[in-house]
mmCIF file of C-alpha atoms and ligand atoms in Angstrom:
data_model
loop_
_atom_site.group_PDB
_atom_site.id
_atom_site.type_symbol
_atom_site.label_atom_id
_atom_site.label_comp_id
_atom_site.label_asym_id
_atom_site.label_seq_id
_atom_site.Cartn_x
_atom_site.Cartn_y
_atom_site.Cartn_z
ATOM 1 C CA MET A 111 0.045 -0.106 0.004
ATOM 2 C CA VAL A 112 0.952 3.514 -0.425
ATOM 3 C CA ASN A 113 0.582 6.386 2.262
ATOM 4 C CA LYS A 114 -2.087 8.297 0.915
ATOM 5 C CA ILE A 115 -4.425 8.593 -1.975
ATOM 6 C CA THR A 116 -6.791 11.438 -2.280
ATOM 7 C CA VAL A 117 -10.002 11.585 -4.251
ATOM 8 C CA VAL A 118 -11.258 14.946 -5.366
ATOM 9 C CA GLY A 119 -14.882 15.291 -5.584
ATOM 10 C CA ALA A 120 -17.179 13.177 -2.941
ATOM 11 C CA GLY A 121 -19.901 12.907 -5.197
ATOM 12 C CA ASN A 122 -21.183 9.468 -6.975
ATOM 13 C CA VAL A 123 -17.819 8.648 -8.485
ATOM 14 C CA GLY A 124 -15.611 10.082 -5.754
ATOM 15 C CA ALA A 125 -17.353 8.576 -2.879
ATOM 16 C CA THR A 126 -17.444 5.057 -4.424
ATOM 17 C CA THR A 127 -13.829 5.419 -5.531
ATOM 18 C CA ALA A 128 -12.697 6.254 -1.858
ATOM 19 C CA GLN A 129 -14.780 3.292 -0.337
ATOM 20 C CA ARG A 130 -13.352 0.829 -2.988
ATOM 21 C CA LEU A 131 -9.855 2.404 -2.435
ATOM 22 C CA ALA A 132 -10.003 1.730 1.373
ATOM 23 C CA GLU A 133 -11.599 -1.765 0.934
ATOM 24 C CA LYS A 134 -8.771 -2.921 -1.141
ATOM 25 C CA GLU A 135 -6.367 -1.345 1.566
ATOM 26 C CA LEU A 136 -4.427 0.486 -1.595
ATOM 27 C CA ALA A 137 -3.509 3.405 1.064
ATOM 28 C CA ARG A 138 -3.032 4.006 4.667
ATOM 29 C CA THR A 139 -5.141 7.114 4.495
ATOM 30 C CA VAL A 140 -7.832 8.084 1.813
ATOM 31 C CA VAL A 141 -8.553 11.574 1.687
ATOM 32 C CA MET A 142 -11.962 12.692 0.066
ATOM 33 C CA VAL A 143 -12.173 16.467 -0.858
ATOM 34 C CA ASP A 144 -15.107 18.425 -1.745
ATOM 35 C CA VAL A 145 -16.342 22.058 -1.773
ATOM 36 C CA MET A 146 -19.624 21.041 -0.508
ATOM 37 C CA GLU A 147 -19.484 21.553 3.475
ATOM 38 C CA GLY A 148 -20.092 18.584 5.423
ATOM 39 C CA ILE A 149 -20.629 16.206 2.622
ATOM 40 C CA PRO A 150 -16.905 14.589 2.404
ATOM 41 C CA GLN A 151 -17.002 14.711 6.286
ATOM 42 C CA GLY A 152 -20.162 12.950 6.510
ATOM 43 C CA LYS A 153 -19.735 10.434 3.784
ATOM 44 C CA GLY A 154 -15.830 9.806 5.057
ATOM 45 C CA LEU A 155 -17.193 8.940 8.702
ATOM 46 C CA ASP A 156 -19.871 6.797 7.267
ATOM 47 C CA GLN A 157 -17.306 5.080 5.113
ATOM 48 C CA TRP A 158 -14.755 4.608 8.109
ATOM 49 C CA GLN A 159 -17.487 3.248 10.209
ATOM 50 C CA SER A 160 -17.745 0.112 7.529
ATOM 51 C CA ALA A 161 -14.244 -0.661 8.403
ATOM 52 C CA PRO A 162 -14.964 -2.882 11.132
ATOM 53 C CA ILE A 163 -17.487 -4.735 9.267
ATOM 54 C CA GLU A 164 -15.507 -4.908 5.936
ATOM 55 C CA GLY A 165 -12.193 -5.437 7.872
ATOM 56 C CA PHE A 166 -10.101 -2.746 6.176
ATOM 57 C CA ASP A 167 -7.491 -0.752 8.000
ATOM 58 C CA SER A 168 -7.403 2.163 5.597
ATOM 59 C CA ARG A 169 -8.519 5.424 7.434
ATOM 60 C CA ILE A 170 -11.007 7.485 5.173
ATOM 61 C CA VAL A 171 -10.819 11.265 6.109
ATOM 62 C CA GLY A 172 -13.387 13.934 4.560
ATOM 63 C CA THR A 173 -12.396 17.561 4.117
ATOM 64 C CA ASN A 174 -13.294 20.704 2.307
ATOM 65 C CA GLY A 175 -9.411 21.745 2.079
ATOM 66 C CA TYR A 176 -6.057 20.435 0.914
ATOM 67 C CA ASP A 177 -4.220 20.295 4.268
ATOM 68 C CA GLU A 178 -4.874 16.700 4.847
ATOM 69 C CA THR A 179 -4.123 15.790 1.067
ATOM 70 C CA HIS A 180 -0.342 17.003 1.474
ATOM 71 C CA ASP A 181 1.982 14.612 -0.266
ATOM 72 C CA SER A 182 -0.562 12.349 -1.389
ATOM 73 C CA ASP A 183 0.851 9.559 -3.827
ATOM 74 C CA ILE A 184 -1.987 9.337 -6.049
ATOM 75 C CA ILE A 185 -4.885 11.734 -6.582
ATOM 76 C CA VAL A 186 -8.080 10.926 -8.338
ATOM 77 C CA ILE A 187 -9.954 13.980 -9.731
ATOM 78 C CA THR A 188 -13.690 13.310 -9.925
ATOM 79 C CA ALA A 189 -14.705 17.048 -9.275
ATOM 80 C CA GLY A 190 -17.088 18.554 -11.378
ATOM 81 C CA ILE A 191 -20.990 18.290 -13.025
ATOM 82 C CA ALA A 192 -21.971 15.077 -14.641
ATOM 83 C CA ARG A 193 -24.323 14.700 -17.500
ATOM 84 C CA LYS A 194 -28.021 14.908 -17.404
ATOM 85 C CA PRO A 195 -30.089 13.191 -20.389
ATOM 86 C CA GLY A 196 -29.636 14.970 -23.646
ATOM 87 C CA MET A 197 -26.291 16.197 -22.746
ATOM 88 C CA SER A 198 -22.787 15.226 -24.486
ATOM 89 C CA ARG A 199 -19.737 14.830 -22.362
ATOM 90 C CA ASP A 200 -18.491 18.079 -24.387
ATOM 91 C CA ASP A 201 -21.436 20.078 -22.689
ATOM 92 C CA LEU A 202 -19.486 19.943 -19.742
ATOM 93 C CA LEU A 203 -16.429 21.547 -20.850
ATOM 94 C CA ASN A 204 -16.194 25.164 -19.489
ATOM 95 C CA THR A 205 -17.803 24.381 -16.144
ATOM 96 C CA ASN A 206 -15.470 21.274 -15.489
ATOM 97 C CA ALA A 207 -12.414 23.108 -16.989
ATOM 98 C CA GLY A 208 -12.648 25.829 -14.454
ATOM 99 C CA ILE A 209 -13.112 23.261 -11.538
ATOM 100 C CA VAL A 210 -10.270 20.942 -12.796
ATOM 101 C CA LYS A 211 -8.007 24.104 -13.296
ATOM 102 C CA GLN A 212 -8.590 25.159 -9.579
ATOM 103 C CA VAL A 213 -8.086 21.549 -8.152
ATOM 104 C CA SER A 214 -4.958 21.241 -10.394
ATOM 105 C CA GLU A 215 -3.692 24.655 -8.783
ATOM 106 C CA GLN A 216 -4.176 23.170 -5.252
ATOM 107 C CA ILE A 217 -2.486 19.718 -6.145
ATOM 108 C CA ARG A 218 0.599 21.607 -7.655
ATOM 109 C CA GLU A 219 1.177 23.450 -4.324
ATOM 110 C CA THR A 220 0.535 20.594 -2.071
ATOM 111 C CA SER A 221 1.190 17.108 -3.698
ATOM 112 C CA PRO A 222 3.884 17.956 -6.240
ATOM 113 C CA ASN A 223 4.945 14.335 -6.730
ATOM 114 C CA ALA A 224 1.645 12.950 -7.119
ATOM 115 C CA ILE A 225 0.234 10.684 -9.977
ATOM 116 C CA LEU A 226 -3.106 11.944 -11.187
ATOM 117 C CA ILE A 227 -5.748 9.959 -12.551
ATOM 118 C CA VAL A 228 -8.277 12.278 -13.941
ATOM 119 C CA VAL A 229 -11.888 11.125 -14.169
ATOM 120 C CA SER A 230 -14.062 14.377 -14.769
ATOM 121 C CA ASN A 231 -15.477 14.905 -18.058
ATOM 122 C CA PRO A 232 -14.826 15.677 -21.060
ATOM 123 C CA LEU A 233 -12.033 13.107 -20.141
ATOM 124 C CA ASP A 234 -9.398 13.702 -22.586
ATOM 125 C CA VAL A 235 -9.460 17.519 -22.336
ATOM 126 C CA MET A 236 -9.623 17.595 -18.471
ATOM 127 C CA SER A 237 -6.498 15.390 -18.491
ATOM 128 C CA TYR A 238 -4.909 17.944 -20.670
ATOM 129 C CA VAL A 239 -6.108 20.830 -18.267
ATOM 130 C CA ALA A 240 -4.699 18.886 -15.241
ATOM 131 C CA MET A 241 -1.477 18.251 -17.086
ATOM 132 C CA LYS A 242 -1.050 21.977 -18.230
ATOM 133 C CA VAL A 243 -1.940 23.635 -14.911
ATOM 134 C CA THR A 244 0.166 21.239 -12.679
ATOM 135 C CA GLY A 245 3.081 20.978 -15.051
ATOM 136 C CA PHE A 246 3.490 17.279 -14.131
ATOM 137 C CA PRO A 247 5.577 15.119 -16.855
ATOM 138 C CA ARG A 248 3.106 12.738 -18.882
ATOM 139 C CA GLU A 249 4.184 9.628 -16.774
ATOM 140 C CA ARG A 250 2.147 11.187 -13.868
ATOM 141 C CA VAL A 251 -1.159 12.329 -15.722
ATOM 142 C CA LEU A 252 -3.549 9.698 -16.808
ATOM 143 C CA GLY A 253 -7.221 9.793 -17.901
ATOM 144 C CA MET A 254 -9.548 6.921 -17.012
ATOM 145 C CA ALA A 255 -11.903 6.239 -19.824
ATOM 146 C CA GLY A 256 -10.610 3.302 -21.490
ATOM 147 C CA VAL A 257 -10.834 0.575 -18.745
ATOM 148 C CA LEU A 258 -14.543 1.522 -18.245
ATOM 149 C CA ASP A 259 -15.443 1.647 -22.033
ATOM 150 C CA THR A 260 -13.675 -1.775 -22.419
ATOM 151 C CA ALA A 261 -15.505 -3.207 -19.165
ATOM 152 C CA ARG A 262 -18.618 -2.222 -20.798
ATOM 153 C CA TYR A 263 -17.864 -3.954 -24.080
ATOM 154 C CA ARG A 264 -16.630 -6.778 -22.171
ATOM 155 C CA SER A 265 -19.902 -7.097 -20.179
ATOM 156 C CA PHE A 266 -21.898 -6.903 -23.146
ATOM 157 C CA LEU A 267 -20.014 -9.650 -24.909
ATOM 158 C CA ALA A 268 -20.041 -11.898 -21.998
ATOM 159 C CA GLU A 269 -23.996 -11.566 -21.649
ATOM 160 C CA ALA A 270 -24.278 -12.196 -25.404
ATOM 161 C CA LEU A 271 -21.983 -15.289 -25.328
ATOM 162 C CA ASP A 272 -23.291 -16.672 -21.931
ATOM 163 C CA VAL A 273 -19.565 -16.984 -20.911
ATOM 164 C CA SER A 274 -17.642 -15.559 -18.076
ATOM 165 C CA VAL A 275 -16.521 -11.842 -18.112
ATOM 166 C CA ARG A 276 -13.169 -13.045 -16.925
ATOM 167 C CA ASP A 277 -12.616 -14.775 -20.393
ATOM 168 C CA ILE A 278 -13.165 -11.811 -22.584
ATOM 169 C CA GLN A 279 -10.177 -10.064 -23.678
ATOM 170 C CA ALA A 280 -10.554 -6.792 -25.342
ATOM 171 C CA MET A 281 -9.532 -3.286 -25.821
ATOM 172 C CA VAL A 282 -11.224 0.204 -26.397
ATOM 173 C CA LEU A 283 -8.989 2.891 -27.714
ATOM 174 C CA GLY A 284 -9.758 6.673 -28.612
ATOM 175 C CA GLY A 285 -11.233 9.412 -27.006
ATOM 176 C CA HIS A 286 -14.148 8.884 -24.451
ATOM 177 C CA GLY A 287 -17.061 9.936 -26.541
ATOM 178 C CA ASP A 288 -19.355 8.191 -29.283
ATOM 179 C CA THR A 289 -16.194 8.067 -31.523
ATOM 180 C CA MET A 290 -14.434 5.707 -29.184
ATOM 181 C CA VAL A 291 -12.761 2.500 -31.139
ATOM 182 C CA PRO A 292 -13.316 -1.016 -29.793
ATOM 183 C CA LEU A 293 -10.729 -3.069 -31.494
ATOM 184 C CA ILE A 294 -12.640 -5.965 -32.899
ATOM 185 C CA SER A 295 -9.351 -7.288 -33.966
ATOM 186 C CA TYR A 296 -8.104 -7.774 -30.585
ATOM 187 C CA THR A 297 -11.054 -8.935 -29.234
ATOM 188 C CA SER A 298 -11.062 -12.703 -27.974
ATOM 189 C CA VAL A 299 -12.664 -15.181 -25.546
ATOM 190 C CA SER A 300 -10.012 -17.215 -23.890
ATOM 191 C CA GLY A 301 -7.646 -16.586 -26.852
ATOM 192 C CA ILE A 302 -10.534 -17.365 -29.470
ATOM 193 C CA PRO A 303 -11.005 -14.508 -32.011
ATOM 194 C CA ILE A 304 -14.451 -12.964 -31.472
ATOM 195 C CA THR A 305 -15.212 -13.063 -34.913
ATOM 196 C CA GLN A 306 -15.325 -16.998 -34.761
ATOM 197 C CA LEU A 307 -17.996 -16.938 -32.161
ATOM 198 C CA MET A 308 -20.554 -14.163 -33.141
ATOM 199 C CA PRO A 309 -21.831 -13.019 -36.406
ATOM 200 C CA LEU A 310 -20.549 -9.660 -37.361
ATOM 201 C CA ALA A 311 -23.944 -7.893 -37.422
ATOM 202 C CA LYS A 312 -24.248 -8.931 -33.627
ATOM 203 C CA LEU A 313 -20.784 -7.700 -32.978
ATOM 204 C CA ASN A 314 -21.452 -4.496 -34.724
ATOM 205 C CA ALA A 315 -24.510 -3.959 -32.769
ATOM 206 C CA ILE A 316 -22.522 -4.513 -29.266
ATOM 207 C CA VAL A 317 -19.760 -2.042 -30.523
ATOM 208 C CA GLU A 318 -22.441 0.498 -30.865
ATOM 209 C CA ARG A 319 -23.943 -0.046 -27.589
ATOM 210 C CA THR A 320 -20.712 0.309 -25.919
ATOM 211 C CA ARG A 321 -20.160 3.606 -27.691
ATOM 212 C CA THR A 322 -23.275 4.810 -26.199
ATOM 213 C CA GLY A 323 -23.141 2.866 -23.060
ATOM 214 C CA GLY A 324 -22.701 5.984 -20.611
ATOM 215 C CA ALA A 325 -25.703 7.670 -22.267
ATOM 216 C CA GLU A 326 -27.789 4.513 -21.797
ATOM 217 C CA ILE A 327 -27.348 4.850 -18.168
ATOM 218 C CA VAL A 328 -27.772 8.530 -17.990
ATOM 219 C CA LYS A 329 -31.141 8.070 -19.587
ATOM 220 C CA HIS A 330 -32.234 5.629 -17.154
ATOM 221 C CA LEU A 331 -30.911 7.690 -14.049
ATOM 222 C CA LYS A 332 -32.102 10.989 -15.343
ATOM 223 C CA THR A 333 -30.403 13.119 -12.523
ATOM 224 C CA GLY A 334 -26.742 11.774 -13.120
ATOM 225 C CA SER A 335 -24.431 9.516 -14.785
ATOM 226 C CA ALA A 336 -22.864 6.177 -14.056
ATOM 227 C CA TYR A 337 -20.532 5.557 -11.119
ATOM 228 C CA TYR A 338 -20.247 2.088 -9.995
ATOM 229 C CA ALA A 339 -18.296 0.645 -13.039
ATOM 230 C CA PRO A 340 -16.305 4.244 -13.316
ATOM 231 C CA SER A 341 -15.322 4.064 -9.869
ATOM 232 C CA ALA A 342 -14.097 0.454 -10.260
ATOM 233 C CA ALA A 343 -12.112 1.405 -13.257
ATOM 234 C CA ALA A 344 -10.286 4.072 -11.490
ATOM 235 C CA VAL A 345 -9.458 1.939 -8.514
ATOM 236 C CA GLN A 346 -7.920 -0.729 -11.167
ATOM 237 C CA MET A 347 -5.694 1.927 -12.420
ATOM 238 C CA CYS A 348 -4.753 2.849 -8.854
ATOM 239 C CA GLU A 349 -3.901 -0.767 -7.974
ATOM 240 C CA ALA A 350 -1.837 -1.202 -10.944
ATOM 241 C CA ILE A 351 0.281 1.772 -9.884
ATOM 242 C CA VAL A 352 0.212 0.843 -6.184
ATOM 243 C CA ARG A 353 1.203 -2.565 -6.464
ATOM 244 C CA ASP A 354 3.500 -2.038 -9.493
ATOM 245 C CA GLN A 355 1.791 -4.635 -11.504
ATOM 246 C CA LYS A 356 3.039 -3.469 -14.929
ATOM 247 C CA ARG A 357 -0.538 -3.964 -16.304
ATOM 248 C CA ILE A 358 -1.358 -3.143 -19.818
ATOM 249 C CA LEU A 359 -4.647 -1.013 -19.479
ATOM 250 C CA PRO A 360 -6.396 1.469 -22.021
ATOM 251 C CA CYS A 361 -5.831 4.770 -20.608
ATOM 252 C CA ALA A 362 -5.904 8.349 -21.898
ATOM 253 C CA ALA A 363 -2.178 9.246 -22.167
ATOM 254 C CA TRP A 364 -0.611 12.247 -23.779
ATOM 255 C CA LEU A 365 0.769 11.316 -26.917
ATOM 256 C CA GLU A 366 4.238 12.299 -28.165
ATOM 257 C CA GLY A 367 4.318 10.607 -31.510
ATOM 258 C CA GLU A 368 2.602 7.348 -30.895
ATOM 259 C CA TYR A 369 0.358 6.207 -33.414
ATOM 260 C CA GLY A 370 1.520 8.861 -35.517
ATOM 261 C CA MET A 371 -0.029 11.684 -33.237
ATOM 262 C CA SER A 372 1.153 14.324 -30.879
ATOM 263 C CA ASP A 373 0.043 16.691 -28.375
ATOM 264 C CA LEU A 374 -3.323 15.592 -27.247
ATOM 265 C CA PHE A 375 -4.708 13.003 -24.563
ATOM 266 C CA LEU A 376 -6.098 9.870 -26.185
ATOM 267 C CA GLY A 377 -6.912 6.397 -25.071
ATOM 268 C CA VAL A 378 -3.964 3.972 -25.974
ATOM 269 C CA PRO A 379 -2.671 0.677 -24.418
ATOM 270 C CA CYS A 380 -0.576 1.983 -21.274
ATOM 271 C CA LYS A 381 1.763 -0.146 -18.963
ATOM 272 C CA LEU A 382 1.105 1.016 -15.561
ATOM 273 C CA GLY A 383 3.514 0.493 -12.699
ATOM 274 C CA ARG A 384 4.535 2.291 -9.391
ATOM 275 C CA ARG A 385 5.649 5.586 -11.094
ATOM 276 C CA GLY A 386 2.613 5.849 -13.399
ATOM 277 C CA LEU A 387 2.980 5.508 -17.125
ATOM 278 C CA LYS A 388 5.729 3.145 -17.991
ATOM 279 C CA ALA A 389 5.325 2.722 -21.606
ATOM 280 C CA ILE A 390 2.669 3.199 -24.310
ATOM 281 C CA ILE A 391 2.195 0.033 -26.294
ATOM 282 C CA GLU A 392 1.845 0.483 -30.138
ATOM 283 C CA VAL A 393 -0.399 -2.147 -31.643
ATOM 284 C CA GLU A 394 -0.846 -3.028 -35.395
ATOM 285 C CA LEU A 395 -4.251 -1.553 -36.464
ATOM 286 C CA THR A 396 -6.287 -2.409 -39.463
ATOM 287 C CA ARG A 397 -7.090 0.582 -41.978
ATOM 288 C CA GLU A 398 -10.360 1.050 -40.672
ATOM 289 C CA GLU A 399 -9.269 1.198 -37.106
ATOM 290 C CA GLN A 400 -6.463 3.513 -38.005
ATOM 291 C CA ASP A 401 -9.274 5.794 -39.678
ATOM 292 C CA ALA A 402 -11.423 5.393 -36.613
ATOM 293 C CA LEU A 403 -8.673 6.484 -34.332
ATOM 294 C CA ALA A 404 -7.918 9.541 -36.199
ATOM 295 C CA LYS A 405 -11.449 10.564 -36.407
ATOM 296 C CA SER A 406 -11.669 9.924 -32.517
ATOM 297 C CA ALA A 407 -8.607 12.406 -32.100
ATOM 298 C CA ASP A 408 -10.334 14.932 -34.175
ATOM 299 C CA ALA A 409 -12.989 14.898 -31.925
ATOM 300 C CA VAL A 410 -10.831 15.279 -28.820
ATOM 301 C CA ARG A 411 -8.878 18.318 -30.556
ATOM 302 C CA GLU A 412 -11.862 20.406 -31.047
ATOM 303 C CA PRO A 413 -12.954 20.935 -27.402
ATOM 304 C CA MET A 414 -9.297 21.117 -26.574
ATOM 305 C CA ALA A 415 -8.878 24.157 -28.842
ATOM 306 C CA ALA A 416 -12.059 25.726 -27.212
ATOM 307 C CA VAL A 417 -10.858 25.245 -23.505
ATOM 308 C CA LYS A 418 -9.567 28.253 -21.859
ATOM 309 C CA LEU A 419 -6.964 28.115 -19.341
HETATM 310 N N1 NAD B 1374 -14.007 9.136 -17.270
HETATM 311 C C1 NAD B 1374 -15.138 8.455 -17.003
HETATM 312 O O1 NAD B 1374 -15.247 7.564 -17.703
HETATM 313 C C2 NAD B 1374 -16.157 9.028 -16.385
HETATM 314 C C3 NAD B 1374 -17.256 8.247 -15.907
HETATM 315 C C4 NAD B 1374 -18.370 8.574 -15.000
HETATM 316 C C5 NAD B 1374 -18.338 10.041 -14.440
HETATM 317 N N2 NAD B 1374 -17.385 10.969 -15.178
HETATM 318 C C6 NAD B 1374 -17.476 12.311 -14.933
HETATM 319 O O2 NAD B 1374 -16.832 12.374 -13.334
HETATM 320 C C7 NAD B 1374 -17.325 13.545 -12.744
HETATM 321 C C8 NAD B 1374 -17.996 13.316 -11.553
HETATM 322 O O3 NAD B 1374 -19.249 12.445 -11.862
HETATM 323 P P1 NAD B 1374 -20.145 12.313 -10.435
HETATM 324 O O4 NAD B 1374 -21.233 11.358 -10.989
HETATM 325 O O5 NAD B 1374 -19.535 11.799 -9.260
HETATM 326 O O6 NAD B 1374 -20.859 13.837 -10.097
HETATM 327 P P2 NAD B 1374 -21.315 14.140 -8.830
HETATM 328 O O7 NAD B 1374 -22.137 15.456 -9.085
HETATM 329 O O8 NAD B 1374 -22.139 13.173 -7.981
HETATM 330 O O9 NAD B 1374 -19.977 14.693 -7.986
HETATM 331 C C9 NAD B 1374 -19.041 15.489 -8.314
HETATM 332 C C10 NAD B 1374 -18.682 16.307 -7.044
HETATM 333 O O10 NAD B 1374 -17.549 17.330 -7.323
HETATM 334 C C11 NAD B 1374 -17.739 18.230 -6.471
HETATM 335 N N3 NAD B 1374 -17.056 19.474 -6.880
HETATM 336 C C12 NAD B 1374 -17.515 20.624 -7.599
HETATM 337 N N4 NAD B 1374 -16.526 21.381 -7.897
HETATM 338 C C13 NAD B 1374 -15.336 21.012 -6.983
HETATM 339 C C14 NAD B 1374 -14.215 21.607 -6.504
HETATM 340 N N5 NAD B 1374 -13.796 22.709 -6.980
HETATM 341 N N6 NAD B 1374 -13.463 21.021 -5.581
HETATM 342 C C15 NAD B 1374 -13.813 19.632 -5.191
HETATM 343 N N7 NAD B 1374 -15.061 19.193 -5.554
HETATM 344 C C16 NAD B 1374 -15.922 19.887 -6.302
HETATM 345 C C17 NAD B 1374 -19.329 18.584 -6.357
HETATM 346 O O11 NAD B 1374 -19.535 19.355 -5.116
HETATM 347 C C18 NAD B 1374 -19.655 17.165 -6.137
HETATM 348 O O12 NAD B 1374 -19.835 16.604 -4.824
HETATM 349 C C19 NAD B 1374 -18.347 14.202 -13.716
HETATM 350 O O13 NAD B 1374 -17.687 15.353 -14.726
HETATM 351 C C20 NAD B 1374 -18.646 13.047 -14.594
HETATM 352 O O14 NAD B 1374 -18.899 13.339 -16.000
HETATM 353 C C21 NAD B 1374 -16.558 10.310 -15.791
#
């Protein structure tokens, strides 16, 4: 375990992330920060009181300031507003950019060596804001989207094939939006190419459902967006870092020539270990996948250019 992990934002994603981090004992202390007075304190106390039942020794602390967050090893940024029905992730751009900027300024002063995992949407642009404002190297700024999008894809495939989710290997790349790129050529079930197990039309329907997986949940919830799977995804990234697992997970990373692209965050296969991003893995893509990834990059660049820092 590490000494301290801070979760900024004690809303749906943030509080669930804090609880999961503590239950896995990934840090001695899990700090939850939010601007809402009383919310992080109350939730933190409630969560800490689950420790004797769940049997974890991680301490959870809720606060409105950054004193308790000093020298965090990892910081998960979930602060911001979430989508409501009819909203795209890009609709959150200016509000969340202001919030992530303010949070990043605090982090720069109080935890200059932290590894950041950005969750706030629009994810790829908010990761850029966090990196730009903190001035942290790309090894220490990662966006969470691909792990979630891949989990959605895997869960739909497992359901359709009536097999264990554990046996579905897959990877969803690109930006965290409708242009995301589920890689059919790298999707398999215990090593068996997915195309041998499912007709293409059915597979394409699942790919489409994955692309709109977030909106499907927003439509049901009406007042907010998904948080159980998103928090699980953020915690999987934390775990890979804390335990130096060297896992290869799809994460939003700052590209410097990989996949022929530079100067943007985009979902690519990343090796995660104790210091954060250890490597970006470049896999061969079909012509179609390359085109889809380029289109996805364009969809990230547009709001990135519009954001004011
Ligand atoms: N990357 C992904 O895959 C993914 C998945 C789910 C949600 N999200 C995004 O995560 C964000 C949080 O979602 P949620 O469902 O938890 O929303 P939420 O409304 O439940 O929680 C957001 C919290 O942020 C707090 N906040 C606002 N400004 C703050 C500041 N300056 N400092 C600290 N806290 C602040 C709010 O008070 C609130 O408690 C949203 O932007 C959402 O779109 C991303």
